Amino acid sequence: MANLKLKGVNKLFPSGTLALCNVSLELSDKEFVAVVGAEKSGKSTLLRVIAGLEEATAGEIYIGDKEVSSVSPKERDVAMIFRNDTLYPTINVFENMAFGLKLRKAPHAVVEQRVKVAAEMLGLTDVLSRKPKQLTAEQRQRVALGRAIVREPKLYLFDDPIAGLDSKLKARMRNIIINLQARMEGTFIYATKNVNEALTMATRVIVLREGVVQQIDTPANLYDYPANAYVAFYIGSPTINFINGATVEKRDEGVCVVYKDVCIPVPEKILARFAASEEYIGTGKKVIFGIRPEDVKCAATGVLSGVVSSKAKEDDKVYADCKIAEGVSLLACCDESLSKGDGVKLDCDLEHMYLFDAETRLTILERDDGYKKTDYADADAQAMAYDEEEKLKSDLKPVAPPTKKKR
């Protein structure tokens, strides 16, 4: 297996689409890292650039200690597993799994041994003689995994491989992939839109937005210490509650986040984390207040009052959308008895509030002792301010030549 390093990698397609922008990251040998982001965030492009299926426009890629930016995909020794990976329909499972090894002219005994071991690991021993059309969807995906395993590559790249399966099959395939990585001690990079999938499978997660790395850290650190509002929004389900355009003011009762008639007290624990209190408290500078729905509960008493606008169930939990001011609502945990129009009190765990600069969208809270620092340099990488990120992307895109006026 091998470690991986990217330095300032860009990918600009001929159409002018900037898919990756100044991507730098580092993975250690035998690590399991997930890549998450919305549509067109660059997840698949990142994997394809690492594999050599797409050529980086700029930057350096190292697999092990070798710079591979100009090396062919075959010589990079990387296996890529796609969603609904296509098997060869005219040959059986054994031949499908052995195909890559035979292309590389591996000795017959090596082919036999590796396919046998992979089939045992993946529960495919009894179907080696079957054709793909005789397999279930889960078995076909296992065969695709087996085809990668037998090659024993340096890196395994998974491009949302289980997205097309139903929830039960997804759960089983997740367990298979996790156990596979542990048994093989491989270096796995797993791209997915499913945030919960990433958080439960990987030791670290890369958050991408429009080709730009927003943050790389452990699931717990991303959840509790997001670098910016986008990471806070993307990590967690249901998504975080935001109040945009609030201010931080001193009141008789202490320091509060204020928006219209809403006044939210700021606990000492949060005040102690202010990176530049004099810049925000009492200055009128706008902030984004955030609190996760799981930290807000409909109760008999609470710091806020609201009216239930709607109610929904997610993952066996019931949430109420509660209007607390004109144009401002918070999603809160509740019980089944609440109905639309009911007045409620909101008990908020304010020690878990988030605060971001409304302009830069960066966090204004420093890390405290709850942050579990890793040994990776990525943990200390500074996220760019929103306007800086947009300018960088704009600068990297080609400028279209002026159109000639018709005479």
PDB file of N, CA and C in Angstrom, residues 76-164:
ATOM      1  N   ARG A  76       0.276   3.755 -12.287  1.00  0.00           N
ATOM      2  CA  ARG A  76       0.028   4.319 -10.952  1.00  0.00           C
ATOM      3  C   ARG A  76      -0.386   3.237  -9.955  1.00  0.00           C
ATOM      4  N   ASP A  77      -0.795   2.094 -10.443  1.00  0.00           N
ATOM      5  CA  ASP A  77      -1.188   0.962  -9.598  1.00  0.00           C
ATOM      6  C   ASP A  77      -2.296   1.362  -8.622  1.00  0.00           C
ATOM      7  N   VAL A  78      -3.378   1.879  -9.207  1.00  0.00           N
ATOM      8  CA  VAL A  78      -4.544   2.322  -8.441  1.00  0.00           C
ATOM      9  C   VAL A  78      -5.772   1.576  -8.949  1.00  0.00           C
ATOM     10  N   ALA A  79      -6.627   1.138  -8.053  1.00  0.00           N
ATOM     11  CA  ALA A  79      -7.890   0.498  -8.437  1.00  0.00           C
ATOM     12  C   ALA A  79      -9.034   1.455  -8.151  1.00  0.00           C
ATOM     13  N   MET A  80      -9.930   1.619  -9.130  1.00  0.00           N
ATOM     14  CA  MET A  80     -11.071   2.512  -8.953  1.00  0.00           C
ATOM     15  C   MET A  80     -12.357   1.712  -9.103  1.00  0.00           C
ATOM     16  N   ILE A  81     -13.233   1.816  -8.111  1.00  0.00           N
ATOM     17  CA  ILE A  81     -14.506   1.101  -8.113  1.00  0.00           C
ATOM     18  C   ILE A  81     -15.614   2.130  -8.263  1.00  0.00           C
ATOM     19  N   PHE A  82     -16.402   1.991  -9.317  1.00  0.00           N
ATOM     20  CA  PHE A  82     -17.440   2.967  -9.637  1.00  0.00           C
ATOM     21  C   PHE A  82     -18.806   2.513  -9.126  1.00  0.00           C
ATOM     22  N   ARG A  83     -19.742   3.433  -9.102  1.00  0.00           N
ATOM     23  CA  ARG A  83     -21.139   3.081  -8.852  1.00  0.00           C
ATOM     24  C   ARG A  83     -21.640   2.235 -10.021  1.00  0.00           C
ATOM     25  N   ASN A  84     -22.363   1.162  -9.700  1.00  0.00           N
ATOM     26  CA  ASN A  84     -22.869   0.251 -10.737  1.00  0.00           C
ATOM     27  C   ASN A  84     -21.750  -0.181 -11.682  1.00  0.00           C
ATOM     28  N   ASP A  85     -20.618  -0.563 -11.080  1.00  0.00           N
ATOM     29  CA  ASP A  85     -19.453  -0.962 -11.862  1.00  0.00           C
ATOM     30  C   ASP A  85     -19.834  -2.075 -12.846  1.00  0.00           C
ATOM     31  N   THR A  86     -19.477  -1.892 -14.105  1.00  0.00           N
ATOM     32  CA  THR A  86     -19.873  -2.823 -15.151  1.00  0.00           C
ATOM     33  C   THR A  86     -18.983  -4.054 -15.163  1.00  0.00           C
ATOM     34  N   LEU A  87     -19.620  -5.223 -15.162  1.00  0.00           N
ATOM     35  CA  LEU A  87     -18.898  -6.484 -15.301  1.00  0.00           C
ATOM     36  C   LEU A  87     -19.009  -6.950 -16.747  1.00  0.00           C
ATOM     37  N   TYR A  88     -18.083  -7.800 -17.161  1.00  0.00           N
ATOM     38  CA  TYR A  88     -18.144  -8.365 -18.511  1.00  0.00           C
ATOM     39  C   TYR A  88     -19.224  -9.435 -18.530  1.00  0.00           C
ATOM     40  N   PRO A  89     -20.301  -9.229 -19.305  1.00  0.00           N
ATOM     41  CA  PRO A  89     -21.466 -10.116 -19.211  1.00  0.00           C
ATOM     42  C   PRO A  89     -21.249 -11.521 -19.761  1.00  0.00           C
ATOM     43  N   THR A  90     -20.255 -11.705 -20.641  1.00  0.00           N
ATOM     44  CA  THR A  90     -20.100 -12.999 -21.306  1.00  0.00           C
ATOM     45  C   THR A  90     -19.163 -13.958 -20.577  1.00  0.00           C
ATOM     46  N   ILE A  91     -18.520 -13.492 -19.504  1.00  0.00           N
ATOM     47  CA  ILE A  91     -17.616 -14.369 -18.757  1.00  0.00           C
ATOM     48  C   ILE A  91     -18.094 -14.487 -17.318  1.00  0.00           C
ATOM     49  N   ASN A  92     -17.688 -15.556 -16.639  1.00  0.00           N
ATOM     50  CA  ASN A  92     -18.202 -15.809 -15.287  1.00  0.00           C
ATOM     51  C   ASN A  92     -17.493 -14.948 -14.244  1.00  0.00           C
ATOM     52  N   VAL A  93     -17.912 -15.128 -12.983  1.00  0.00           N
ATOM     53  CA  VAL A  93     -17.382 -14.327 -11.881  1.00  0.00           C
ATOM     54  C   VAL A  93     -15.872 -14.503 -11.749  1.00  0.00           C
ATOM     55  N   PHE A  94     -15.415 -15.744 -11.811  1.00  0.00           N
ATOM     56  CA  PHE A  94     -13.967 -15.993 -11.688  1.00  0.00           C
ATOM     57  C   PHE A  94     -13.199 -15.219 -12.743  1.00  0.00           C
ATOM     58  N   GLU A  95     -13.651 -15.303 -14.008  1.00  0.00           N
ATOM     59  CA  GLU A  95     -12.931 -14.626 -15.091  1.00  0.00           C
ATOM     60  C   GLU A  95     -13.010 -13.111 -14.955  1.00  0.00           C
ATOM     61  N   ASN A  96     -14.155 -12.605 -14.480  1.00  0.00           N
ATOM     62  CA  ASN A  96     -14.264 -11.166 -14.244  1.00  0.00           C
ATOM     63  C   ASN A  96     -13.260 -10.707 -13.197  1.00  0.00           C
ATOM     64  N   MET A  97     -13.152 -11.454 -12.108  1.00  0.00           N
ATOM     65  CA  MET A  97     -12.223 -11.073 -11.043  1.00  0.00           C
ATOM     66  C   MET A  97     -10.767 -11.223 -11.471  1.00  0.00           C
ATOM     67  N   ALA A  98     -10.513 -12.191 -12.341  1.00  0.00           N
ATOM     68  CA  ALA A  98      -9.134 -12.460 -12.761  1.00  0.00           C
ATOM     69  C   ALA A  98      -8.681 -11.602 -13.934  1.00  0.00           C
ATOM     70  N   PHE A  99      -9.617 -10.859 -14.538  1.00  0.00           N
ATOM     71  CA  PHE A  99      -9.347 -10.177 -15.800  1.00  0.00           C
ATOM     72  C   PHE A  99      -8.126  -9.246 -15.725  1.00  0.00           C
ATOM     73  N   GLY A 100      -8.082  -8.401 -14.698  1.00  0.00           N
ATOM     74  CA  GLY A 100      -6.978  -7.451 -14.581  1.00  0.00           C
ATOM     75  C   GLY A 100      -5.630  -8.126 -14.403  1.00  0.00           C
ATOM     76  N   LEU A 101      -5.608  -9.200 -13.623  1.00  0.00           N
ATOM     77  CA  LEU A 101      -4.352  -9.932 -13.406  1.00  0.00           C
ATOM     78  C   LEU A 101      -3.868 -10.586 -14.695  1.00  0.00           C
ATOM     79  N   LYS A 102      -4.815 -11.148 -15.464  1.00  0.00           N
ATOM     80  CA  LYS A 102      -4.425 -11.792 -16.711  1.00  0.00           C
ATOM     81  C   LYS A 102      -3.898 -10.782 -17.721  1.00  0.00           C
ATOM     82  N   LEU A 103      -4.481  -9.577 -17.717  1.00  0.00           N
ATOM     83  CA  LEU A 103      -3.963  -8.515 -18.595  1.00  0.00           C
ATOM     84  C   LEU A 103      -2.511  -8.193 -18.266  1.00  0.00           C
ATOM     85  N   ARG A 104      -2.189  -8.289 -16.994  1.00  0.00           N
ATOM     86  CA  ARG A 104      -0.813  -8.009 -16.547  1.00  0.00           C
ATOM     87  C   ARG A 104       0.070  -9.248 -16.616  1.00  0.00           C
ATOM     88  N   LYS A 105      -0.479 -10.312 -17.217  1.00  0.00           N
ATOM     89  CA  LYS A 105       0.259 -11.561 -17.433  1.00  0.00           C
ATOM     90  C   LYS A 105       0.783 -12.165 -16.128  1.00  0.00           C
ATOM     91  N   ALA A 106      -0.058 -12.115 -15.082  1.00  0.00           N
ATOM     92  CA  ALA A 106       0.304 -12.744 -13.812  1.00  0.00           C
ATOM     93  C   ALA A 106       0.318 -14.259 -13.985  1.00  0.00           C
ATOM     94  N   PRO A 107       1.208 -14.972 -13.295  1.00  0.00           N
ATOM     95  CA  PRO A 107       1.253 -16.438 -13.376  1.00  0.00           C
ATOM     96  C   PRO A 107      -0.089 -17.050 -12.990  1.00  0.00           C
ATOM     97  N   HIS A 108      -0.420 -18.185 -13.622  1.00  0.00           N
ATOM     98  CA  HIS A 108      -1.702 -18.840 -13.384  1.00  0.00           C
ATOM     99  C   HIS A 108      -1.924 -19.143 -11.907  1.00  0.00           C
ATOM    100  N   ALA A 109      -0.875 -19.603 -11.225  1.00  0.00           N
ATOM    101  CA  ALA A 109      -1.004 -19.954  -9.801  1.00  0.00           C
ATOM    102  C   ALA A 109      -1.342 -18.729  -8.959  1.00  0.00           C
ATOM    103  N   VAL A 110      -0.771 -17.575  -9.311  1.00  0.00           N
ATOM    104  CA  VAL A 110      -1.054 -16.324  -8.590  1.00  0.00           C
ATOM    105  C   VAL A 110      -2.509 -15.917  -8.809  1.00  0.00           C
ATOM    106  N   VAL A 111      -2.974 -16.028 -10.057  1.00  0.00           N
ATOM    107  CA  VAL A 111      -4.358 -15.685 -10.373  1.00  0.00           C
ATOM    108  C   VAL A 111      -5.319 -16.558  -9.565  1.00  0.00           C
ATOM    109  N   GLU A 112      -5.089 -17.866  -9.583  1.00  0.00           N
ATOM    110  CA  GLU A 112      -5.942 -18.808  -8.861  1.00  0.00           C
ATOM    111  C   GLU A 112      -5.993 -18.482  -7.369  1.00  0.00           C
ATOM    112  N   GLN A 113      -4.827 -18.235  -6.775  1.00  0.00           N
ATOM    113  CA  GLN A 113      -4.750 -17.997  -5.335  1.00  0.00           C
ATOM    114  C   GLN A 113      -5.438 -16.697  -4.936  1.00  0.00           C
ATOM    115  N   ARG A 114      -5.179 -15.640  -5.688  1.00  0.00           N
ATOM    116  CA  ARG A 114      -5.749 -14.339  -5.326  1.00  0.00           C
ATOM    117  C   ARG A 114      -7.265 -14.313  -5.503  1.00  0.00           C
ATOM    118  N   VAL A 115      -7.757 -14.901  -6.567  1.00  0.00           N
ATOM    119  CA  VAL A 115      -9.201 -14.938  -6.774  1.00  0.00           C
ATOM    120  C   VAL A 115      -9.858 -15.767  -5.683  1.00  0.00           C
ATOM    121  N   LYS A 116      -9.250 -16.879  -5.322  1.00  0.00           N
ATOM    122  CA  LYS A 116      -9.801 -17.740  -4.270  1.00  0.00           C
ATOM    123  C   LYS A 116      -9.893 -16.987  -2.942  1.00  0.00           C
ATOM    124  N   VAL A 117      -8.814 -16.278  -2.569  1.00  0.00           N
ATOM    125  CA  VAL A 117      -8.789 -15.538  -1.304  1.00  0.00           C
ATOM    126  C   VAL A 117      -9.825 -14.417  -1.316  1.00  0.00           C
ATOM    127  N   ALA A 118      -9.876 -13.664  -2.424  1.00  0.00           N
ATOM    128  CA  ALA A 118     -10.835 -12.553  -2.523  1.00  0.00           C
ATOM    129  C   ALA A 118     -12.271 -13.068  -2.469  1.00  0.00           C
ATOM    130  N   ALA A 119     -12.537 -14.186  -3.135  1.00  0.00           N
ATOM    131  CA  ALA A 119     -13.884 -14.755  -3.143  1.00  0.00           C
ATOM    132  C   ALA A 119     -14.308 -15.177  -1.746  1.00  0.00           C
ATOM    133  N   GLU A 120     -13.385 -15.731  -0.983  1.00  0.00           N
ATOM    134  CA  GLU A 120     -13.693 -16.123   0.396  1.00  0.00           C
ATOM    135  C   GLU A 120     -13.997 -14.905   1.257  1.00  0.00           C
ATOM    136  N   MET A 121     -13.213 -13.845   1.076  1.00  0.00           N
ATOM    137  CA  MET A 121     -13.415 -12.622   1.856  1.00  0.00           C
ATOM    138  C   MET A 121     -14.771 -11.988   1.563  1.00  0.00           C
ATOM    139  N   LEU A 122     -15.211 -12.100   0.321  1.00  0.00           N
ATOM    140  CA  LEU A 122     -16.422 -11.402  -0.106  1.00  0.00           C
ATOM    141  C   LEU A 122     -17.642 -12.313  -0.186  1.00  0.00           C
ATOM    142  N   GLY A 123     -17.494 -13.581   0.216  1.00  0.00           N
ATOM    143  CA  GLY A 123     -18.627 -14.499   0.179  1.00  0.00           C
ATOM    144  C   GLY A 123     -19.074 -14.837  -1.225  1.00  0.00           C
ATOM    145  N   LEU A 124     -18.127 -14.985  -2.137  1.00  0.00           N
ATOM    146  CA  LEU A 124     -18.447 -15.254  -3.541  1.00  0.00           C
ATOM    147  C   LEU A 124     -18.014 -16.641  -4.003  1.00  0.00           C
ATOM    148  N   THR A 125     -17.495 -17.451  -3.100  1.00  0.00           N
ATOM    149  CA  THR A 125     -16.965 -18.764  -3.484  1.00  0.00           C
ATOM    150  C   THR A 125     -17.991 -19.605  -4.229  1.00  0.00           C
ATOM    151  N   ASP A 126     -19.245 -19.557  -3.825  1.00  0.00           N
ATOM    152  CA  ASP A 126     -20.276 -20.406  -4.412  1.00  0.00           C
ATOM    153  C   ASP A 126     -20.809 -19.897  -5.749  1.00  0.00           C
ATOM    154  N   VAL A 127     -20.400 -18.695  -6.160  1.00  0.00           N
ATOM    155  CA  VAL A 127     -20.946 -18.142  -7.411  1.00  0.00           C
ATOM    156  C   VAL A 127     -19.855 -17.877  -8.449  1.00  0.00           C
ATOM    157  N   LEU A 128     -18.668 -18.410  -8.253  1.00  0.00           N
ATOM    158  CA  LEU A 128     -17.557 -18.130  -9.162  1.00  0.00           C
ATOM    159  C   LEU A 128     -17.825 -18.575 -10.593  1.00  0.00           C
ATOM    160  N   SER A 129     -18.668 -19.584 -10.768  1.00  0.00           N
ATOM    161  CA  SER A 129     -18.940 -20.094 -12.117  1.00  0.00           C
ATOM    162  C   SER A 129     -20.142 -19.412 -12.780  1.00  0.00           C
ATOM    163  N   ARG A 130     -20.813 -18.505 -12.059  1.00  0.00           N
ATOM    164  CA  ARG A 130     -21.998 -17.865 -12.616  1.00  0.00           C
ATOM    165  C   ARG A 130     -21.642 -16.662 -13.485  1.00  0.00           C
ATOM    166  N   LYS A 131     -22.537 -16.340 -14.409  1.00  0.00           N
ATOM    167  CA  LYS A 131     -22.409 -15.128 -15.216  1.00  0.00           C
ATOM    168  C   LYS A 131     -23.050 -13.963 -14.449  1.00  0.00           C
ATOM    169  N   PRO A 132     -22.647 -12.734 -14.754  1.00  0.00           N
ATOM    170  CA  PRO A 132     -23.186 -11.566 -14.027  1.00  0.00           C
ATOM    171  C   PRO A 132     -24.710 -11.481 -14.004  1.00  0.00           C
ATOM    172  N   LYS A 133     -25.386 -11.887 -15.077  1.00  0.00           N
ATOM    173  CA  LYS A 133     -26.847 -11.771 -15.109  1.00  0.00           C
ATOM    174  C   LYS A 133     -27.525 -12.706 -14.106  1.00  0.00           C
ATOM    175  N   GLN A 134     -26.782 -13.693 -13.596  1.00  0.00           N
ATOM    176  CA  GLN A 134     -27.327 -14.637 -12.626  1.00  0.00           C
ATOM    177  C   GLN A 134     -27.107 -14.171 -11.177  1.00  0.00           C
ATOM    178  N   LEU A 135     -26.521 -12.991 -11.012  1.00  0.00           N
ATOM    179  CA  LEU A 135     -26.185 -12.480  -9.686  1.00  0.00           C
ATOM    180  C   LEU A 135     -27.188 -11.435  -9.228  1.00  0.00           C
ATOM    181  N   THR A 136     -27.253 -11.238  -7.913  1.00  0.00           N
ATOM    182  CA  THR A 136     -28.029 -10.136  -7.349  1.00  0.00           C
ATOM    183  C   THR A 136     -27.222  -8.846  -7.484  1.00  0.00           C
ATOM    184  N   ALA A 137     -27.872  -7.718  -7.251  1.00  0.00           N
ATOM    185  CA  ALA A 137     -27.176  -6.428  -7.327  1.00  0.00           C
ATOM    186  C   ALA A 137     -26.026  -6.375  -6.331  1.00  0.00           C
ATOM    187  N   GLU A 138     -26.256  -6.902  -5.136  1.00  0.00           N
ATOM    188  CA  GLU A 138     -25.202  -6.899  -4.119  1.00  0.00           C
ATOM    189  C   GLU A 138     -24.038  -7.778  -4.547  1.00  0.00           C
ATOM    190  N   GLN A 139     -24.336  -8.947  -5.110  1.00  0.00           N
ATOM    191  CA  GLN A 139     -23.260  -9.835  -5.550  1.00  0.00           C
ATOM    192  C   GLN A 139     -22.440  -9.211  -6.674  1.00  0.00           C
ATOM    193  N   ARG A 140     -23.113  -8.508  -7.583  1.00  0.00           N
ATOM    194  CA  ARG A 140     -22.374  -7.850  -8.674  1.00  0.00           C
ATOM    195  C   ARG A 140     -21.426  -6.801  -8.128  1.00  0.00           C
ATOM    196  N   GLN A 141     -21.871  -6.062  -7.111  1.00  0.00           N
ATOM    197  CA  GLN A 141     -20.998  -5.047  -6.530  1.00  0.00           C
ATOM    198  C   GLN A 141     -19.838  -5.702  -5.778  1.00  0.00           C
ATOM    199  N   ARG A 142     -20.089  -6.857  -5.175  1.00  0.00           N
ATOM    200  CA  ARG A 142     -19.006  -7.594  -4.511  1.00  0.00           C
ATOM    201  C   ARG A 142     -17.975  -8.078  -5.524  1.00  0.00           C
ATOM    202  N   VAL A 143     -18.451  -8.512  -6.679  1.00  0.00           N
ATOM    203  CA  VAL A 143     -17.519  -8.952  -7.721  1.00  0.00           C
ATOM    204  C   VAL A 143     -16.644  -7.782  -8.177  1.00  0.00           C
ATOM    205  N   ALA A 144     -17.253  -6.591  -8.306  1.00  0.00           N
ATOM    206  CA  ALA A 144     -16.474  -5.403  -8.680  1.00  0.00           C
ATOM    207  C   ALA A 144     -15.397  -5.124  -7.637  1.00  0.00           C
ATOM    208  N   LEU A 145     -15.742  -5.294  -6.366  1.00  0.00           N
ATOM    209  CA  LEU A 145     -14.742  -5.140  -5.306  1.00  0.00           C
ATOM    210  C   LEU A 145     -13.660  -6.206  -5.440  1.00  0.00           C
ATOM    211  N   GLY A 146     -14.083  -7.438  -5.692  1.00  0.00           N
ATOM    212  CA  GLY A 146     -13.127  -8.526  -5.827  1.00  0.00           C
ATOM    213  C   GLY A 146     -12.155  -8.303  -6.966  1.00  0.00           C
ATOM    214  N   ARG A 147     -12.648  -7.745  -8.061  1.00  0.00           N
ATOM    215  CA  ARG A 147     -11.788  -7.462  -9.215  1.00  0.00           C
ATOM    216  C   ARG A 147     -10.675  -6.482  -8.840  1.00  0.00           C
ATOM    217  N   ALA A 148     -11.004  -5.543  -7.945  1.00  0.00           N
ATOM    218  CA  ALA A 148      -9.990  -4.598  -7.473  1.00  0.00           C
ATOM    219  C   ALA A 148      -9.041  -5.247  -6.472  1.00  0.00           C
ATOM    220  N   ILE A 149      -9.580  -6.064  -5.584  1.00  0.00           N
ATOM    221  CA  ILE A 149      -8.782  -6.678  -4.522  1.00  0.00           C
ATOM    222  C   ILE A 149      -7.675  -7.560  -5.074  1.00  0.00           C
ATOM    223  N   VAL A 150      -8.009  -8.385  -6.066  1.00  0.00           N
ATOM    224  CA  VAL A 150      -7.032  -9.366  -6.556  1.00  0.00           C
ATOM    225  C   VAL A 150      -5.789  -8.701  -7.139  1.00  0.00           C
ATOM    226  N   ARG A 151      -5.930  -7.458  -7.572  1.00  0.00           N
ATOM    227  CA  ARG A 151      -4.777  -6.751  -8.124  1.00  0.00           C
ATOM    228  C   ARG A 151      -3.803  -6.295  -7.048  1.00  0.00           C
ATOM    229  N   GLU A 152      -4.306  -6.181  -5.785  1.00  0.00           N
ATOM    230  CA  GLU A 152      -3.507  -5.683  -4.672  1.00  0.00           C
ATOM    231  C   GLU A 152      -2.824  -4.357  -5.023  1.00  0.00           C
ATOM    232  N   PRO A 153      -3.632  -3.345  -5.385  1.00  0.00           N
ATOM    233  CA  PRO A 153      -3.072  -2.050  -5.783  1.00  0.00           C
ATOM    234  C   PRO A 153      -2.570  -1.250  -4.583  1.00  0.00           C
ATOM    235  N   LYS A 154      -1.920  -0.142  -4.893  1.00  0.00           N
ATOM    236  CA  LYS A 154      -1.422   0.733  -3.825  1.00  0.00           C
ATOM    237  C   LYS A 154      -2.560   1.545  -3.207  1.00  0.00           C
ATOM    238  N   LEU A 155      -3.520   1.946  -4.040  1.00  0.00           N
ATOM    239  CA  LEU A 155      -4.638   2.759  -3.566  1.00  0.00           C
ATOM    240  C   LEU A 155      -5.947   2.188  -4.082  1.00  0.00           C
ATOM    241  N   TYR A 156      -6.986   2.275  -3.240  1.00  0.00           N
ATOM    242  CA  TYR A 156      -8.340   1.910  -3.646  1.00  0.00           C
ATOM    243  C   TYR A 156      -9.178   3.182  -3.672  1.00  0.00           C
ATOM    244  N   LEU A 157      -9.780   3.481  -4.815  1.00  0.00           N
ATOM    245  CA  LEU A 157     -10.604   4.677  -4.964  1.00  0.00           C
ATOM    246  C   LEU A 157     -12.049   4.244  -5.219  1.00  0.00           C
ATOM    247  N   PHE A 158     -12.971   4.663  -4.359  1.00  0.00           N
ATOM    248  CA  PHE A 158     -14.377   4.280  -4.465  1.00  0.00           C
ATOM    249  C   PHE A 158     -15.206   5.507  -4.832  1.00  0.00           C
ATOM    250  N   ASP A 159     -15.849   5.463  -6.007  1.00  0.00           N
ATOM    251  CA  ASP A 159     -16.665   6.582  -6.450  1.00  0.00           C
ATOM    252  C   ASP A 159     -18.133   6.267  -6.218  1.00  0.00           C
ATOM    253  N   ASP A 160     -18.618   6.564  -5.006  1.00  0.00           N
ATOM    254  CA  ASP A 160     -20.022   6.357  -4.622  1.00  0.00           C
ATOM    255  C   ASP A 160     -20.503   4.969  -5.054  1.00  0.00           C
ATOM    256  N   PRO A 161     -19.809   3.902  -4.634  1.00  0.00           N
ATOM    257  CA  PRO A 161     -20.048   2.573  -5.216  1.00  0.00           C
ATOM    258  C   PRO A 161     -21.377   1.928  -4.851  1.00  0.00           C
ATOM    259  N   ILE A 162     -22.041   2.387  -3.782  1.00  0.00           N
ATOM    260  CA  ILE A 162     -23.264   1.711  -3.352  1.00  0.00           C
ATOM    261  C   ILE A 162     -24.491   2.621  -3.462  1.00  0.00           C
ATOM    262  N   ALA A 163     -24.361   3.708  -4.211  1.00  0.00           N
ATOM    263  CA  ALA A 163     -25.440   4.692  -4.291  1.00  0.00           C
ATOM    264  C   ALA A 163     -26.720   4.110  -4.887  1.00  0.00           C
ATOM    265  N   GLY A 164     -26.606   3.123  -5.776  1.00  0.00           N
ATOM    266  CA  GLY A 164     -27.788   2.597  -6.434  1.00  0.00           C
ATOM    267  C   GLY A 164     -28.495   1.479  -5.699  1.00  0.00           C
TER     268      GLY A 164
END
